[in-house]
Amino acid sequence: MMLPQVDLKASDEVRLDSRGHRVRSLKQLRLSHALEFVYLRDNLLSSLEGIEILKGVKVLDLSFNDFKLPGFEPLGNCVVLQQLYLAGNQITSLASLPELPNLEFLSIAQNRLKSVCMARQPRLQVLAASRNKISTLKGFPHFPSLEHLRVEENPLLEMPHLEAASILLIGPTLKKFNDRGMPEHLSTTIHFA
């Protein structure tokens, strides 16, 4: 799975790394509008209150925190966000996740999601949703740029012809399903049907 390119040599003015510091609230941190890379994984966060200031954030890692309830509306101010990591929380719904016009990568693996209902994400290329409780494609939003879909270890995998259904749902942009290339006969048949 290839991630979108971001500047890895970021200075301290644009980078905040507070991984594993037992942070409970964003108010404990020195957030600024200049930050582009914010790593807050392995903390105790359960609310996004205060995240609105991160108008220039490109990479936001909130994995392995205590997020449970919907409450992702504050991310609507993060309009340049390209990569969002929400894996390893207790999230049950993404209904409050706003449309993020530049989001290319979204990790929602290892949560308690039963579906992938959320606002459309026009530039989303990679959706990692493995190890949830997803059992249906109903309500799956239109992602016109989606290339990689990962849904391993979900009840959804018992659905007959899941790969074909995924191609029909997502369209010709889908190149990898569960980290495997799409079978040529499926994509050709469906694209020209």
Short mmCIF file of C-alpha atoms in Angstrom, two decimals:
data_model
loop_
_atom_site.label_atom_id
_atom_site.label_comp_id
_atom_site.label_asym_id
_atom_site.label_seq_id
_atom_site.Cartn_x
_atom_site.Cartn_y
_atom_site.Cartn_z
CA MET A 1 0.00 0.00 0.00
CA MET A 2 1.59 3.26 -1.09
CA LEU A 3 1.01 6.36 1.00
CA PRO A 4 0.79 9.83 -0.50
CA GLN A 5 4.09 11.69 -0.35
CA VAL A 6 4.61 14.17 2.47
CA ASP A 7 7.67 16.10 3.61
CA LEU A 8 9.42 13.84 6.12
CA LYS A 9 12.11 16.38 7.04
CA ALA A 10 9.74 18.68 8.86
CA SER A 11 11.08 21.16 11.38
CA ASP A 12 9.83 21.45 14.95
CA GLU A 13 7.69 24.46 13.98
CA VAL A 14 5.51 22.29 11.76
CA ARG A 15 5.79 18.95 13.60
CA LEU A 16 4.37 17.80 16.94
CA ASP A 17 5.19 14.32 18.21
CA SER A 18 3.44 13.45 21.48
CA ARG A 19 3.10 9.71 20.99
CA GLY A 20 2.54 7.73 24.17
CA HIS A 21 2.54 10.66 26.59
CA ARG A 22 -0.82 9.80 28.21
CA VAL A 23 -2.36 13.00 26.85
CA ARG A 24 -6.04 13.23 27.86
CA SER A 25 -6.96 16.57 26.28
CA LEU A 26 -5.72 18.60 23.33
CA LYS A 27 -5.67 21.58 25.71
CA GLN A 28 -2.58 20.01 27.31
CA LEU A 29 -0.66 20.55 24.07
CA ARG A 30 0.76 23.56 22.29
CA LEU A 31 -1.26 23.33 19.13
CA SER A 32 -0.71 26.00 16.48
CA HIS A 33 -2.05 26.76 13.04
CA ALA A 34 1.50 26.27 11.67
CA LEU A 35 1.60 22.54 12.53
CA GLU A 36 1.52 20.22 9.51
CA PHE A 37 2.44 16.86 11.07
CA VAL A 38 0.76 15.91 14.35
CA TYR A 39 1.40 12.50 15.94
CA LEU A 40 -0.81 11.79 18.96
CA ARG A 41 -1.10 8.00 18.83
CA ASP A 42 -1.04 5.88 22.00
CA ASN A 43 -2.61 8.48 24.28
CA LEU A 44 -5.89 8.82 26.20
CA LEU A 45 -7.72 11.30 23.96
CA SER A 46 -11.49 10.97 23.68
CA SER A 47 -12.44 14.38 22.26
CA LEU A 48 -11.29 16.55 19.37
CA GLU A 49 -12.11 19.78 21.19
CA GLY A 50 -9.39 22.27 20.27
CA ILE A 51 -8.31 20.61 17.02
CA GLU A 52 -9.93 23.41 15.02
CA ILE A 53 -6.68 25.40 15.23
CA LEU A 54 -4.87 22.84 13.03
CA LYS A 55 -5.91 24.48 9.77
CA GLY A 56 -2.61 23.53 8.07
CA VAL A 57 -2.27 19.94 9.29
CA LYS A 58 -1.44 17.43 6.54
CA VAL A 59 -0.86 14.29 8.64
CA LEU A 60 -2.86 13.63 11.81
CA ASP A 61 -2.32 10.41 13.77
CA LEU A 62 -4.96 9.81 16.45
CA SER A 63 -4.56 6.03 16.50
CA PHE A 64 -4.86 4.02 19.72
CA ASN A 65 -6.65 6.58 21.85
CA ASP A 66 -10.07 6.46 23.54
CA PHE A 67 -12.33 7.81 20.79
CA LYS A 68 -15.75 6.14 20.96
CA LEU A 69 -18.60 8.46 20.15
CA PRO A 70 -19.13 10.47 17.00
CA GLY A 71 -17.63 13.93 17.29
CA PHE A 72 -15.42 14.36 14.27
CA GLU A 73 -17.04 17.63 13.10
CA PRO A 74 -14.07 19.76 14.32
CA LEU A 75 -11.92 18.10 11.63
CA GLY A 76 -13.89 20.17 9.10
CA ASN A 77 -11.39 23.00 9.68
CA CYS A 78 -8.49 20.75 8.67
CA VAL A 79 -9.04 21.36 4.95
CA VAL A 80 -5.49 20.47 3.83
CA LEU A 81 -5.45 17.17 5.76
CA GLN A 82 -4.06 14.38 3.55
CA GLN A 83 -3.58 11.47 5.96
CA LEU A 84 -5.82 10.64 8.93
CA TYR A 85 -5.10 7.73 11.26
CA LEU A 86 -7.95 6.66 13.58
CA ALA A 87 -7.02 2.98 14.01
CA GLY A 88 -7.24 1.20 17.34
CA ASN A 89 -9.97 3.26 18.97
CA GLN A 90 -13.52 2.23 19.90
CA ILE A 91 -15.24 4.19 17.11
CA THR A 92 -18.73 2.94 16.22
CA SER A 93 -19.72 5.53 13.60
CA LEU A 94 -18.10 7.86 11.09
CA ALA A 95 -21.31 9.76 10.35
CA SER A 96 -19.86 12.92 11.89
CA LEU A 97 -16.64 12.80 9.83
CA PRO A 98 -16.94 15.78 7.48
CA GLU A 99 -15.88 15.89 3.85
CA LEU A 100 -12.16 16.58 3.83
CA PRO A 101 -11.31 17.83 0.33
CA ASN A 102 -7.65 16.74 0.33
CA LEU A 103 -7.85 13.50 2.33
CA GLU A 104 -5.98 10.75 0.44
CA PHE A 105 -5.41 8.14 3.18
CA LEU A 106 -7.79 7.08 5.97
CA SER A 107 -7.05 4.34 8.50
CA ILE A 108 -10.06 3.28 10.54
CA ALA A 109 -8.87 -0.27 11.26
CA GLN A 110 -9.37 -1.97 14.65
CA ASN A 111 -12.49 -0.10 15.69
CA ARG A 112 -16.12 -1.17 16.22
CA LEU A 113 -17.56 0.05 12.94
CA LYS A 114 -20.49 -1.89 11.48
CA SER A 115 -20.54 0.14 8.26
CA VAL A 116 -18.47 2.72 6.41
CA CYS A 117 -21.18 5.41 6.24
CA MET A 118 -19.50 8.82 6.11
CA ALA A 119 -19.33 11.93 3.97
CA ARG A 120 -17.81 11.46 0.56
CA GLN A 121 -14.08 12.02 0.40
CA PRO A 122 -13.33 13.15 -3.16
CA ARG A 123 -9.56 12.49 -3.15
CA LEU A 124 -9.45 9.40 -0.91
CA GLN A 125 -7.12 6.82 -2.47
CA VAL A 126 -6.57 4.39 0.43
CA LEU A 127 -9.18 3.21 2.93
CA ALA A 128 -7.90 0.80 5.60
CA ALA A 129 -10.92 -0.59 7.48
CA SER A 130 -9.72 -4.04 8.59
CA ARG A 131 -10.60 -5.61 11.95
CA ASN A 132 -13.97 -3.95 12.48
CA LYS A 133 -17.51 -5.34 12.54
CA ILE A 134 -18.42 -4.23 9.03
CA SER A 135 -21.09 -6.54 7.63
CA THR A 136 -22.54 -4.59 4.72
CA LEU A 137 -21.66 -2.34 1.80
CA LYS A 138 -24.95 -0.47 2.28
CA GLY A 139 -24.36 3.24 2.67
CA PHE A 140 -20.80 2.94 1.34
CA PRO A 141 -20.01 6.46 0.12
CA HIS A 142 -18.80 7.33 -3.35
CA PHE A 143 -15.02 7.67 -3.36
CA PRO A 144 -14.17 8.66 -6.95
CA SER A 145 -10.40 8.26 -6.41
CA LEU A 146 -10.29 5.10 -4.25
CA GLU A 147 -7.51 2.73 -5.37
CA HIS A 148 -6.90 0.53 -2.31
CA LEU A 149 -9.59 -0.93 -0.04
CA ARG A 150 -8.73 -3.08 2.97
CA VAL A 151 -11.53 -4.80 4.87
CA GLU A 152 -9.82 -7.95 6.20
CA GLU A 153 -11.20 -9.52 9.38
CA ASN A 154 -14.74 -8.16 8.99
CA PRO A 155 -18.01 -10.15 8.75
CA LEU A 156 -18.35 -8.57 5.30
CA LEU A 157 -15.85 -11.10 3.94
CA GLU A 158 -18.53 -13.80 4.06
CA MET A 159 -20.51 -11.93 1.40
CA PRO A 160 -20.48 -13.87 -1.91
CA HIS A 161 -18.65 -12.16 -4.78
CA LEU A 162 -17.35 -9.39 -2.54
CA GLU A 163 -14.52 -8.42 -4.89
CA ALA A 164 -16.91 -8.02 -7.83
CA ALA A 165 -19.36 -6.06 -5.67
CA SER A 166 -16.50 -3.80 -4.58
CA ILE A 167 -15.53 -3.07 -8.17
CA LEU A 168 -19.14 -2.29 -9.06
CA LEU A 169 -19.49 -0.04 -6.04
CA ILE A 170 -16.17 1.77 -6.30
CA GLY A 171 -15.55 1.69 -10.02
CA PRO A 172 -12.53 1.40 -12.27
CA THR A 173 -10.17 3.24 -9.91
CA LEU A 174 -9.98 0.22 -7.54
CA LYS A 175 -6.57 -1.41 -8.02
CA LYS A 176 -6.13 -3.38 -4.79
CA PHE A 177 -8.61 -5.18 -2.58
CA ASN A 178 -7.32 -6.48 0.75
CA ASP A 179 -3.79 -5.77 -0.43
CA ARG A 180 -4.15 -7.96 -3.53
CA GLY A 181 -4.33 -6.75 -7.09
CA MET A 182 -7.76 -6.97 -8.66
CA PRO A 183 -8.27 -10.03 -10.89
CA GLU A 184 -7.93 -8.93 -14.52
CA HIS A 185 -11.05 -10.81 -15.65
CA LEU A 186 -13.20 -9.02 -13.05
CA SER A 187 -12.02 -5.51 -13.78
CA THR A 188 -12.10 -5.98 -17.56
CA THR A 189 -15.56 -7.57 -17.56
CA ILE A 190 -17.06 -4.95 -15.32
CA HIS A 191 -15.38 -1.97 -16.98
CA PHE A 192 -16.60 -2.92 -20.45
CA ALA A 193 -20.01 -4.33 -19.55
#
